[in-house]
PDB file of C-alpha atoms in Angstrom:
ATOM      1  CA  MET D   1      34.233  87.851  12.274  1.00  0.00           C
ATOM      2  CA  THR D   2      35.370  90.635  14.545  1.00  0.00           C
ATOM      3  CA  LEU D   3      39.119  91.154  14.513  1.00  0.00           C
ATOM      4  CA  ARG D   4      40.709  91.216  17.924  1.00  0.00           C
ATOM      5  CA  THR D   5      43.793  93.320  17.763  1.00  0.00           C
ATOM      6  CA  GLN D   6      43.681  95.509  20.856  1.00  0.00           C
ATOM      7  CA  PRO D   7      45.360  94.266  24.064  1.00  0.00           C
ATOM      8  CA  GLY D   8      42.081  94.710  25.961  1.00  0.00           C
ATOM      9  CA  GLN D   9      40.269  92.507  23.454  1.00  0.00           C
ATOM     10  CA  MET D  10      42.856  89.763  23.862  1.00  0.00           C
ATOM     11  CA  LEU D  11      42.343  89.913  27.644  1.00  0.00           C
ATOM     12  CA  ALA D  12      38.602  89.710  27.066  1.00  0.00           C
ATOM     13  CA  ARG D  13      39.064  86.499  25.068  1.00  0.00           C
ATOM     14  CA  GLY D  14      40.932  84.884  27.947  1.00  0.00           C
ATOM     15  CA  VAL D  15      38.351  86.155  30.429  1.00  0.00           C
ATOM     16  CA  CYS D  16      35.460  84.718  28.412  1.00  0.00           C
ATOM     17  CA  ARG D  17      37.209  81.360  28.211  1.00  0.00           C
ATOM     18  CA  HIS D  18      37.620  81.248  31.976  1.00  0.00           C
ATOM     19  CA  LEU D  19      34.026  82.350  32.552  1.00  0.00           C
ATOM     20  CA  THR D  20      32.914  79.374  30.464  1.00  0.00           C
ATOM     21  CA  GLU D  21      34.862  77.104  32.787  1.00  0.00           C
ATOM     22  CA  LEU D  22      33.015  78.712  35.720  1.00  0.00           C
ATOM     23  CA  GLY D  23      29.655  77.895  34.095  1.00  0.00           C
ATOM     24  CA  PHE D  24      28.997  81.454  32.915  1.00  0.00           C
ATOM     25  CA  VAL D  25      28.262  82.667  29.416  1.00  0.00           C
ATOM     26  CA  SER D  26      29.503  86.054  28.314  1.00  0.00           C
ATOM     27  CA  ILE D  27      29.242  88.680  25.636  1.00  0.00           C
ATOM     28  CA  GLU D  28      31.634  91.469  24.816  1.00  0.00           C
ATOM     29  CA  GLU D  29      30.909  95.160  24.439  1.00  0.00           C
ATOM     30  CA  PHE D  30      27.513  95.025  26.088  1.00  0.00           C
ATOM     31  CA  VAL D  31      25.470  98.199  26.544  1.00  0.00           C
ATOM     32  CA  PRO D  32      23.450  98.035  29.797  1.00  0.00           C
ATOM     33  CA  CYS D  33      22.059 101.516  29.263  1.00  0.00           C
ATOM     34  CA  ARG D  34      22.575 104.408  26.917  1.00  0.00           C
ATOM     35  CA  GLY D  35      26.077 105.844  27.183  1.00  0.00           C
ATOM     36  CA  LEU D  36      27.672 102.871  28.948  1.00  0.00           C
ATOM     37  CA  ARG D  37      29.489 100.000  27.247  1.00  0.00           C
ATOM     38  CA  VAL D  38      31.090  97.280  29.324  1.00  0.00           C
ATOM     39  CA  ASP D  39      33.937  95.110  28.034  1.00  0.00           C
ATOM     40  CA  VAL D  40      32.422  91.813  29.161  1.00  0.00           C
ATOM     41  CA  MET D  41      28.992  91.044  30.626  1.00  0.00           C
ATOM     42  CA  ALA D  42      28.700  87.561  32.074  1.00  0.00           C
ATOM     43  CA  LEU D  43      25.558  85.626  32.970  1.00  0.00           C
ATOM     44  CA  GLY D  44      25.707  82.784  35.476  1.00  0.00           C
ATOM     45  CA  PRO D  45      23.546  79.668  35.699  1.00  0.00           C
ATOM     46  CA  LYS D  46      21.345  81.234  38.386  1.00  0.00           C
ATOM     47  CA  GLY D  47      20.993  84.560  36.615  1.00  0.00           C
ATOM     48  CA  GLU D  48      24.047  86.171  38.232  1.00  0.00           C
ATOM     49  CA  LEU D  49      25.313  89.176  36.296  1.00  0.00           C
ATOM     50  CA  TRP D  50      28.958  90.179  36.392  1.00  0.00           C
ATOM     51  CA  VAL D  51      30.683  93.061  34.661  1.00  0.00           C
ATOM     52  CA  ILE D  52      34.356  92.697  33.750  1.00  0.00           C
ATOM     53  CA  GLU D  53      36.431  95.643  32.563  1.00  0.00           C
ATOM     54  CA  CYS D  54      39.685  94.740  30.824  1.00  0.00           C
ATOM     55  CA  LYS D  55      42.662  97.040  31.405  1.00  0.00           C
ATOM     56  CA  SER D  56      45.847  96.534  29.478  1.00  0.00           C
ATOM     57  CA  SER D  57      47.919  99.187  31.270  1.00  0.00           C
ATOM     58  CA  ARG D  58      48.053 101.781  34.028  1.00  0.00           C
ATOM     59  CA  ALA D  59      47.200 104.503  31.524  1.00  0.00           C
ATOM     60  CA  ASP D  60      44.193 102.519  30.286  1.00  0.00           C
ATOM     61  CA  PHE D  61      42.935 102.254  33.879  1.00  0.00           C
ATOM     62  CA  MET D  62      43.658 105.874  34.828  1.00  0.00           C
ATOM     63  CA  SER D  63      41.740 107.194  31.838  1.00  0.00           C
ATOM     64  CA  ASP D  64      38.551 105.290  32.763  1.00  0.00           C
ATOM     65  CA  SER D  65      36.213 107.737  34.450  1.00  0.00           C
ATOM     66  CA  LYS D  66      33.069 105.650  33.963  1.00  0.00           C
ATOM     67  CA  TRP D  67      33.679 102.409  35.814  1.00  0.00           C
ATOM     68  CA  GLN D  68      31.708 103.324  38.940  1.00  0.00           C
ATOM     69  CA  GLY D  69      28.690 103.761  36.710  1.00  0.00           C
ATOM     70  CA  TYR D  70      28.879 100.043  35.904  1.00  0.00           C
ATOM     71  CA  LEU D  71      28.373  98.947  39.515  1.00  0.00           C
ATOM     72  CA  GLU D  72      24.631  99.430  39.482  1.00  0.00           C
ATOM     73  CA  TRP D  73      24.247  97.090  36.479  1.00  0.00           C
ATOM     74  CA  SER D  74      25.793  93.954  37.956  1.00  0.00           C
ATOM     75  CA  ASP D  75      25.985  91.798  41.076  1.00  0.00           C
ATOM     76  CA  ARG D  76      29.773  91.885  40.967  1.00  0.00           C
ATOM     77  CA  PHE D  77      32.341  94.022  39.217  1.00  0.00           C
ATOM     78  CA  PHE D  78      35.794  92.771  38.199  1.00  0.00           C
ATOM     79  CA  TRP D  79      38.890  94.189  36.644  1.00  0.00           C
ATOM     80  CA  ALA D  80      40.764  91.912  34.254  1.00  0.00           C
ATOM     81  CA  VAL D  81      44.450  92.727  33.905  1.00  0.00           C
ATOM     82  CA  ASP D  82      47.601  90.957  32.816  1.00  0.00           C
ATOM     83  CA  ALA D  83      50.410  89.817  35.077  1.00  0.00           C
ATOM     84  CA  ASP D  84      52.379  93.065  34.629  1.00  0.00           C
ATOM     85  CA  PHE D  85      49.582  95.359  35.750  1.00  0.00           C
ATOM     86  CA  PRO D  86      50.144  97.264  39.034  1.00  0.00           C
ATOM     87  CA  THR D  87      47.156  95.746  40.849  1.00  0.00           C
ATOM     88  CA  GLU D  88      47.683  97.987  43.915  1.00  0.00           C
ATOM     89  CA  LEU D  89      45.956 100.704  41.874  1.00  0.00           C
ATOM     90  CA  LEU D  90      42.659  98.784  41.966  1.00  0.00           C
ATOM     91  CA  PRO D  91      40.117  99.430  44.745  1.00  0.00           C
ATOM     92  CA  ASP D  92      39.986  96.579  47.283  1.00  0.00           C
ATOM     93  CA  GLU D  93      36.229  96.153  47.054  1.00  0.00           C
ATOM     94  CA  THR D  94      36.358  95.395  43.325  1.00  0.00           C
ATOM     95  CA  GLY D  95      36.979  91.918  41.935  1.00  0.00           C
ATOM     96  CA  LEU D  96      40.189  90.929  40.182  1.00  0.00           C
ATOM     97  CA  ILE D  97      40.874  88.520  37.321  1.00  0.00           C
ATOM     98  CA  LEU D  98      44.361  87.866  35.989  1.00  0.00           C
ATOM     99  CA  ALA D  99      44.164  87.194  32.280  1.00  0.00           C
ATOM    100  CA  ASP D 100      46.033  86.757  29.055  1.00  0.00           C
ATOM    101  CA  ALA D 101      44.773  85.973  25.567  1.00  0.00           C
ATOM    102  CA  TRP D 102      44.442  82.244  26.275  1.00  0.00           C
ATOM    103  CA  GLY D 103      42.845  82.075  29.675  1.00  0.00           C
ATOM    104  CA  ALA D 104      42.377  83.692  33.056  1.00  0.00           C
ATOM    105  CA  GLU D 105      42.134  83.110  36.776  1.00  0.00           C
ATOM    106  CA  LEU D 106      39.712  84.650  39.237  1.00  0.00           C
ATOM    107  CA  ILE D 107      41.852  86.090  42.057  1.00  0.00           C
ATOM    108  CA  ARG D 108      39.344  88.062  44.101  1.00  0.00           C
ATOM    109  CA  SER D 109      35.529  88.202  43.893  1.00  0.00           C
ATOM    110  CA  GLY D 110      35.136  91.641  45.423  1.00  0.00           C
ATOM    111  CA  HIS D 111      31.993  93.011  46.957  1.00  0.00           C
ATOM    112  CA  GLU D 112      28.625  91.608  45.974  1.00  0.00           C
ATOM    113  CA  SER D 113      25.755  94.029  45.486  1.00  0.00           C
ATOM    114  CA  ARG D 114      22.787  92.068  44.205  1.00  0.00           C
ATOM    115  CA  LEU D 115      20.558  93.577  41.562  1.00  0.00           C
ATOM    116  CA  ALA D 116      16.894  94.199  42.291  1.00  0.00           C
ATOM    117  CA  PRO D 117      14.683  91.535  40.642  1.00  0.00           C
ATOM    118  CA  ALA D 118      13.152  93.917  38.089  1.00  0.00           C
ATOM    119  CA  ARG D 119      16.554  95.121  36.920  1.00  0.00           C
ATOM    120  CA  ARG D 120      17.927  91.581  36.759  1.00  0.00           C
ATOM    121  CA  LYS D 121      14.961  90.535  34.635  1.00  0.00           C
ATOM    122  CA  ALA D 122      15.486  93.490  32.294  1.00  0.00           C
ATOM    123  CA  MET D 123      19.229  92.788  32.046  1.00  0.00           C
ATOM    124  CA  VAL D 124      18.792  89.082  31.254  1.00  0.00           C
ATOM    125  CA  GLN D 125      16.267  90.037  28.565  1.00  0.00           C
ATOM    126  CA  LYS D 126      18.737  92.556  27.138  1.00  0.00           C
ATOM    127  CA  PHE D 127      21.571  90.051  27.316  1.00  0.00           C
ATOM    128  CA  ALA D 128      19.471  87.479  25.422  1.00  0.00           C
ATOM    129  CA  THR D 129      18.452  90.034  22.801  1.00  0.00           C
ATOM    130  CA  HIS D 130      21.970  91.279  22.300  1.00  0.00           C
ATOM    131  CA  ALA D 131      23.495  87.791  22.004  1.00  0.00           C
ATOM    132  CA  ALA D 132      20.823  86.533  19.597  1.00  0.00           C
ATOM    133  CA  ARG D 133      21.070  89.629  17.410  1.00  0.00           C
ATOM    134  CA  ARG D 134      24.840  89.288  17.069  1.00  0.00           C
ATOM    135  CA  LEU D 135      24.523  85.581  16.427  1.00  0.00           C
ATOM    136  CA  GLN D 136      22.030  86.206  13.662  1.00  0.00           C
ATOM    137  CA  ALA D 137      24.335  88.790  12.087  1.00  0.00           C
ATOM    138  CA  LEU D 138      27.025  86.099  11.877  1.00  0.00           C
ATOM    139  CA  ARG D 139      24.665  83.358  10.703  1.00  0.00           C
ATOM    140  CA  ASP D 140      22.908  85.465   8.080  1.00  0.00           C
ATOM    141  CA  PRO D 141      25.365  88.183   7.032  1.00  0.00           C
ATOM    142  CA  GLU D 142      23.458  88.939   3.834  1.00  0.00           C
ATOM    143  CA  PHE D 143      20.443  90.182   5.757  1.00  0.00           C
ATOM    144  CA  ILE D 144      20.540  93.928   6.119  1.00  0.00           C
ATOM    145  CA  PHE D 145      17.791  95.005   8.448  1.00  0.00           C
ATOM    146  CA  SER D 146      16.651  98.572   8.241  1.00  0.00           C
ATOM    147  CA  VAL D 147      13.579 100.280   9.625  1.00  0.00           C
TER     148      VAL D 147
ATOM    149  CA  MET K   1      29.488  78.921   9.819  1.00  0.00           C
ATOM    150  CA  THR K   2      26.630  76.449   9.753  1.00  0.00           C
ATOM    151  CA  LEU K   3      25.702  75.358   6.259  1.00  0.00           C
ATOM    152  CA  ARG K   4      22.036  75.709   5.425  1.00  0.00           C
ATOM    153  CA  THR K   5      21.152  73.160   2.844  1.00  0.00           C
ATOM    154  CA  GLN K   6      17.882  71.628   4.018  1.00  0.00           C
ATOM    155  CA  PRO K   7      14.589  73.182   2.843  1.00  0.00           C
ATOM    156  CA  GLY K   8      13.478  73.592   6.463  1.00  0.00           C
ATOM    157  CA  GLN K   9      16.629  75.553   7.255  1.00  0.00           C
ATOM    158  CA  MET K  10      16.039  77.895   4.347  1.00  0.00           C
ATOM    159  CA  LEU K  11      12.511  78.541   5.613  1.00  0.00           C
ATOM    160  CA  ALA K  12      13.988  79.186   9.071  1.00  0.00           C
ATOM    161  CA  ARG K  13      16.276  81.847   7.618  1.00  0.00           C
ATOM    162  CA  GLY K  14      13.327  83.696   6.091  1.00  0.00           C
ATOM    163  CA  VAL K  15      11.346  83.312   9.313  1.00  0.00           C
ATOM    164  CA  CYS K  16      14.176  84.760  11.420  1.00  0.00           C
ATOM    165  CA  ARG K  17      14.469  87.722   9.064  1.00  0.00           C
ATOM    166  CA  HIS K  18      10.772  88.483   9.419  1.00  0.00           C
ATOM    167  CA  LEU K  19      10.894  88.054  13.187  1.00  0.00           C
ATOM    168  CA  THR K  20      13.606  90.709  13.265  1.00  0.00           C
ATOM    169  CA  GLU K  21      11.270  93.063  11.433  1.00  0.00           C
ATOM    170  CA  LEU K  22       8.634  92.333  14.116  1.00  0.00           C
ATOM    171  CA  GLY K  23      11.105  93.327  16.856  1.00  0.00           C
ATOM    172  CA  PHE K  24      11.852  89.754  17.911  1.00  0.00           C
ATOM    173  CA  VAL K  25      15.199  88.008  18.137  1.00  0.00           C
ATOM    174  CA  SER K  26      15.459  84.335  17.379  1.00  0.00           C
ATOM    175  CA  ILE K  27      17.689  81.323  17.561  1.00  0.00           C
ATOM    176  CA  GLU K  28      17.487  78.101  15.646  1.00  0.00           C
ATOM    177  CA  GLU K  29      17.454  74.557  16.970  1.00  0.00           C
ATOM    178  CA  PHE K  30      16.702  75.513  20.525  1.00  0.00           C
ATOM    179  CA  VAL K  31      16.245  72.815  23.174  1.00  0.00           C
ATOM    180  CA  PRO K  32      13.616  73.913  25.745  1.00  0.00           C
ATOM    181  CA  CYS K  33      13.931  70.639  27.637  1.00  0.00           C
ATOM    182  CA  ARG K  34      15.630  67.306  27.199  1.00  0.00           C
ATOM    183  CA  GLY K  35      14.322  65.436  24.171  1.00  0.00           C
ATOM    184  CA  LEU K  36      12.719  68.428  22.426  1.00  0.00           C
ATOM    185  CA  ARG K  37      14.349  70.605  19.800  1.00  0.00           C
ATOM    186  CA  VAL K  38      12.405  73.407  18.156  1.00  0.00           C
ATOM    187  CA  ASP K  39      13.320  74.831  14.764  1.00  0.00           C
ATOM    188  CA  VAL K  40      13.085  78.479  15.821  1.00  0.00           C
ATOM    189  CA  MET K  41      12.604  80.009  19.273  1.00  0.00           C
ATOM    190  CA  ALA K  42      11.811  83.719  19.193  1.00  0.00           C
ATOM    191  CA  LEU K  43      11.979  86.233  22.026  1.00  0.00           C
ATOM    192  CA  GLY K  44       9.963  89.435  21.863  1.00  0.00           C
ATOM    193  CA  PRO K  45      10.715  92.835  23.392  1.00  0.00           C
ATOM    194  CA  LYS K  46       8.400  92.151  26.339  1.00  0.00           C
ATOM    195  CA  GLY K  47       9.691  88.643  26.953  1.00  0.00           C
ATOM    196  CA  GLU K  48       7.176  86.938  24.642  1.00  0.00           C
ATOM    197  CA  LEU K  49       8.290  83.453  23.600  1.00  0.00           C
ATOM    198  CA  TRP K  50       7.190  81.949  20.312  1.00  0.00           C
ATOM    199  CA  VAL K  51       8.013  78.555  18.843  1.00  0.00           C
ATOM    200  CA  ILE K  52       8.084  78.202  15.064  1.00  0.00           C
ATOM    201  CA  GLU K  53       8.300  74.808  13.382  1.00  0.00           C
ATOM    202  CA  CYS K  54       9.346  74.858   9.724  1.00  0.00           C
ATOM    203  CA  LYS K  55       7.745  72.283   7.439  1.00  0.00           C
ATOM    204  CA  SER K  56       8.940  71.939   3.883  1.00  0.00           C
ATOM    205  CA  SER K  57       6.342  69.392   2.747  1.00  0.00           C
ATOM    206  CA  ARG K  58       3.256  67.413   3.665  1.00  0.00           C
ATOM    207  CA  ALA K  59       5.451  64.404   4.502  1.00  0.00           C
ATOM    208  CA  ASP K  60       7.630  66.536   6.761  1.00  0.00           C
ATOM    209  CA  PHE K  61       4.518  67.677   8.639  1.00  0.00           C
ATOM    210  CA  MET K  62       2.883  64.249   8.822  1.00  0.00           C
ATOM    211  CA  SER K  63       5.992  62.666  10.311  1.00  0.00           C
ATOM    212  CA  ASP K  64       6.136  65.181  13.192  1.00  0.00           C
ATOM    213  CA  SER K  65       4.691  63.472  16.260  1.00  0.00           C
ATOM    214  CA  LYS K  66       6.221  65.872  18.769  1.00  0.00           C
ATOM    215  CA  TRP K  67       4.781  69.270  17.961  1.00  0.00           C
ATOM    216  CA  GLN K  68       2.104  69.272  20.663  1.00  0.00           C
ATOM    217  CA  GLY K  69       4.892  68.882  23.188  1.00  0.00           C
ATOM    218  CA  TYR K  70       6.196  72.323  22.145  1.00  0.00           C
ATOM    219  CA  LEU K  71       2.994  74.130  23.161  1.00  0.00           C
ATOM    220  CA  GLU K  72       3.840  74.216  26.841  1.00  0.00           C
ATOM    221  CA  TRP K  73       7.161  75.977  26.162  1.00  0.00           C
ATOM    222  CA  SER K  74       5.865  79.063  24.376  1.00  0.00           C
ATOM    223  CA  ASP K  75       3.153  81.716  24.413  1.00  0.00           C
ATOM    224  CA  ARG K  76       2.342  81.061  20.776  1.00  0.00           C
ATOM    225  CA  PHE K  77       3.097  78.260  18.352  1.00  0.00           C
ATOM    226  CA  PHE K  78       3.467  78.760  14.594  1.00  0.00           C
ATOM    227  CA  TRP K  79       4.027  76.627  11.560  1.00  0.00           C
ATOM    228  CA  ALA K  80       6.233  78.087   8.866  1.00  0.00           C
ATOM    229  CA  VAL K  81       5.581  76.682   5.401  1.00  0.00           C
ATOM    230  CA  ASP K  82       6.156  77.706   1.811  1.00  0.00           C
ATOM    231  CA  ALA K  83       3.503  78.835  -0.650  1.00  0.00           C
ATOM    232  CA  ASP K  84       2.983  75.297  -2.024  1.00  0.00           C
ATOM    233  CA  PHE K  85       2.218  73.710   1.331  1.00  0.00           C
ATOM    234  CA  PRO K  86      -1.367  72.408   1.817  1.00  0.00           C
ATOM    235  CA  THR K  87      -2.188  74.681   4.761  1.00  0.00           C
ATOM    236  CA  GLU K  88      -5.584  73.029   5.296  1.00  0.00           C
ATOM    237  CA  LEU K  89      -3.658  70.264   7.060  1.00  0.00           C
ATOM    238  CA  LEU K  90      -2.667  72.623   9.886  1.00  0.00           C
ATOM    239  CA  PRO K  91      -4.837  72.896  13.006  1.00  0.00           C
ATOM    240  CA  ASP K  92      -6.829  76.154  13.119  1.00  0.00           C
ATOM    241  CA  GLU K  93      -5.666  77.097  16.614  1.00  0.00           C
ATOM    242  CA  THR K  94      -1.983  77.116  15.588  1.00  0.00           C
ATOM    243  CA  GLY K  95      -0.255  80.117  14.057  1.00  0.00           C
ATOM    244  CA  LEU K  96       0.822  80.276  10.428  1.00  0.00           C
ATOM    245  CA  ILE K  97       3.774  81.956   8.734  1.00  0.00           C
ATOM    246  CA  LEU K  98       4.331  81.816   4.986  1.00  0.00           C
ATOM    247  CA  ALA K  99       8.057  81.791   4.311  1.00  0.00           C
ATOM    248  CA  ASP K 100      10.779  81.321   1.768  1.00  0.00           C
ATOM    249  CA  ALA K 101      14.541  81.608   2.120  1.00  0.00           C
ATOM    250  CA  TRP K 102      14.499  85.405   1.902  1.00  0.00           C
ATOM    251  CA  GLY K 103      11.637  86.453   4.102  1.00  0.00           C
ATOM    252  CA  ALA K 104       8.267  85.598   5.513  1.00  0.00           C
ATOM    253  CA  GLU K 105       4.827  86.890   6.388  1.00  0.00           C
ATOM    254  CA  LEU K 106       2.795  86.234   9.499  1.00  0.00           C
ATOM    255  CA  ILE K 107      -0.632  85.062   8.295  1.00  0.00           C
ATOM    256  CA  ARG K 108      -2.321  83.920  11.507  1.00  0.00           C
ATOM    257  CA  SER K 109      -1.255  84.301  15.141  1.00  0.00           C
ATOM    258  CA  GLY K 110      -3.154  81.323  16.485  1.00  0.00           C
ATOM    259  CA  HIS K 111      -4.115  80.744  20.073  1.00  0.00           C
ATOM    260  CA  GLU K 112      -2.167  82.438  22.846  1.00  0.00           C
ATOM    261  CA  SER K 113      -1.393  80.435  25.970  1.00  0.00           C
ATOM    262  CA  ARG K 114       0.838  82.528  28.183  1.00  0.00           C
ATOM    263  CA  LEU K 115       3.668  80.888  30.068  1.00  0.00           C
ATOM    264  CA  ALA K 116       3.716  80.988  33.852  1.00  0.00           C
ATOM    265  CA  PRO K 117       6.225  83.595  35.133  1.00  0.00           C
ATOM    266  CA  ALA K 118       8.682  81.033  36.535  1.00  0.00           C
ATOM    267  CA  ARG K 119       8.830  79.120  33.268  1.00  0.00           C
ATOM    268  CA  ARG K 120       9.190  82.324  31.256  1.00  0.00           C
ATOM    269  CA  LYS K 121      12.086  83.390  33.458  1.00  0.00           C
ATOM    270  CA  ALA K 122      13.766  80.001  33.044  1.00  0.00           C
ATOM    271  CA  MET K 123      13.239  80.067  29.267  1.00  0.00           C
ATOM    272  CA  VAL K 124      14.658  83.580  28.819  1.00  0.00           C
ATOM    273  CA  GLN K 125      17.682  82.523  30.892  1.00  0.00           C
ATOM    274  CA  LYS K 126      18.112  79.432  28.706  1.00  0.00           C
ATOM    275  CA  PHE K 127      17.647  81.470  25.546  1.00  0.00           C
ATOM    276  CA  ALA K 128      20.349  83.912  26.693  1.00  0.00           C
ATOM    277  CA  THR K 129      22.722  81.098  27.617  1.00  0.00           C
ATOM    278  CA  HIS K 130      22.186  79.274  24.385  1.00  0.00           C
ATOM    279  CA  ALA K 131      22.657  82.362  22.188  1.00  0.00           C
ATOM    280  CA  ALA K 132      25.781  83.535  24.022  1.00  0.00           C
ATOM    281  CA  ARG K 133      27.368  80.081  23.928  1.00  0.00           C
ATOM    282  CA  ARG K 134      26.863  79.774  20.179  1.00  0.00           C
ATOM    283  CA  LEU K 135      28.108  83.292  19.653  1.00  0.00           C
ATOM    284  CA  GLN K 136      31.263  82.543  21.595  1.00  0.00           C
ATOM    285  CA  ALA K 137      31.829  79.384  19.560  1.00  0.00           C
ATOM    286  CA  LEU K 138      31.815  81.547  16.424  1.00  0.00           C
ATOM    287  CA  ARG K 139      33.907  84.334  17.916  1.00  0.00           C
ATOM    288  CA  ASP K 140      36.537  82.071  19.478  1.00  0.00           C
ATOM    289  CA  PRO K 141      36.552  78.875  17.419  1.00  0.00           C
ATOM    290  CA  GLU K 142      39.963  77.840  18.736  1.00  0.00           C
ATOM    291  CA  PHE K 143      38.617  77.454  22.262  1.00  0.00           C
ATOM    292  CA  ILE K 144      37.691  73.875  22.948  1.00  0.00           C
ATOM    293  CA  PHE K 145      35.934  73.690  26.274  1.00  0.00           C
ATOM    294  CA  SER K 146      35.878  70.356  28.022  1.00  0.00           C
ATOM    295  CA  VAL K 147      35.059  69.439  31.610  1.00  0.00           C
TER     296      VAL K 147
END
């Protein structure tokens, strides 16, 4: 089982719990394309795709130069931060989730920019593949696949 | 972690390993629609959907009255059996995988009957949801979701 020791990972746990309550499923550390890795990718009941980046501090946010690259891979983009985070730093058009390790609350949905159908289809396929592969690694840890 | 003690579950493990080698991901005990539960649902790199039913014995096969109901939920349908199974019992148009607990081999692909696009889309969405939900249950076992 993956150890969760980083503050961002604890936020991600709370975020994923809240997403479940909203009817979404989610996976952590999802790679939509080569060179990008999002903290949480969520899939809604109608195929909605949300990206959530978890920031534990101002420094963590300021050092992220890639977040705008995530916008084209989701219908909505959210920051997840804890109650002490200076939220005035965050762009108004982005979504906002307040989180801790145990749960979260969606404060602001931000701007919606719906994916084109072909990209949505490809992303749902990738999401399914990624989730099933990780699940299998946990269910059958003795299997070492190499090609 | 789920215990695998039934012969059918051991076959499923070998099947899932081989599917990985074929570039597919898979999940066990998937419910395509209310009242049906397939042993293994596999998703290919191009969105192919295969159902695999694992039969540990002649009696196990003979008591299955539901398998024809699975055909409409997949592009291909396979039986997975061990080397001692009397394969002459199995309909020619169905696929055949020889399996044990450690691996498997695809013997016969059977008839292909491609899903309509809308059903494929719905099935990939359900596959993704199912895999991510189970993964989260393993990653965050303390979270008890109830609504």
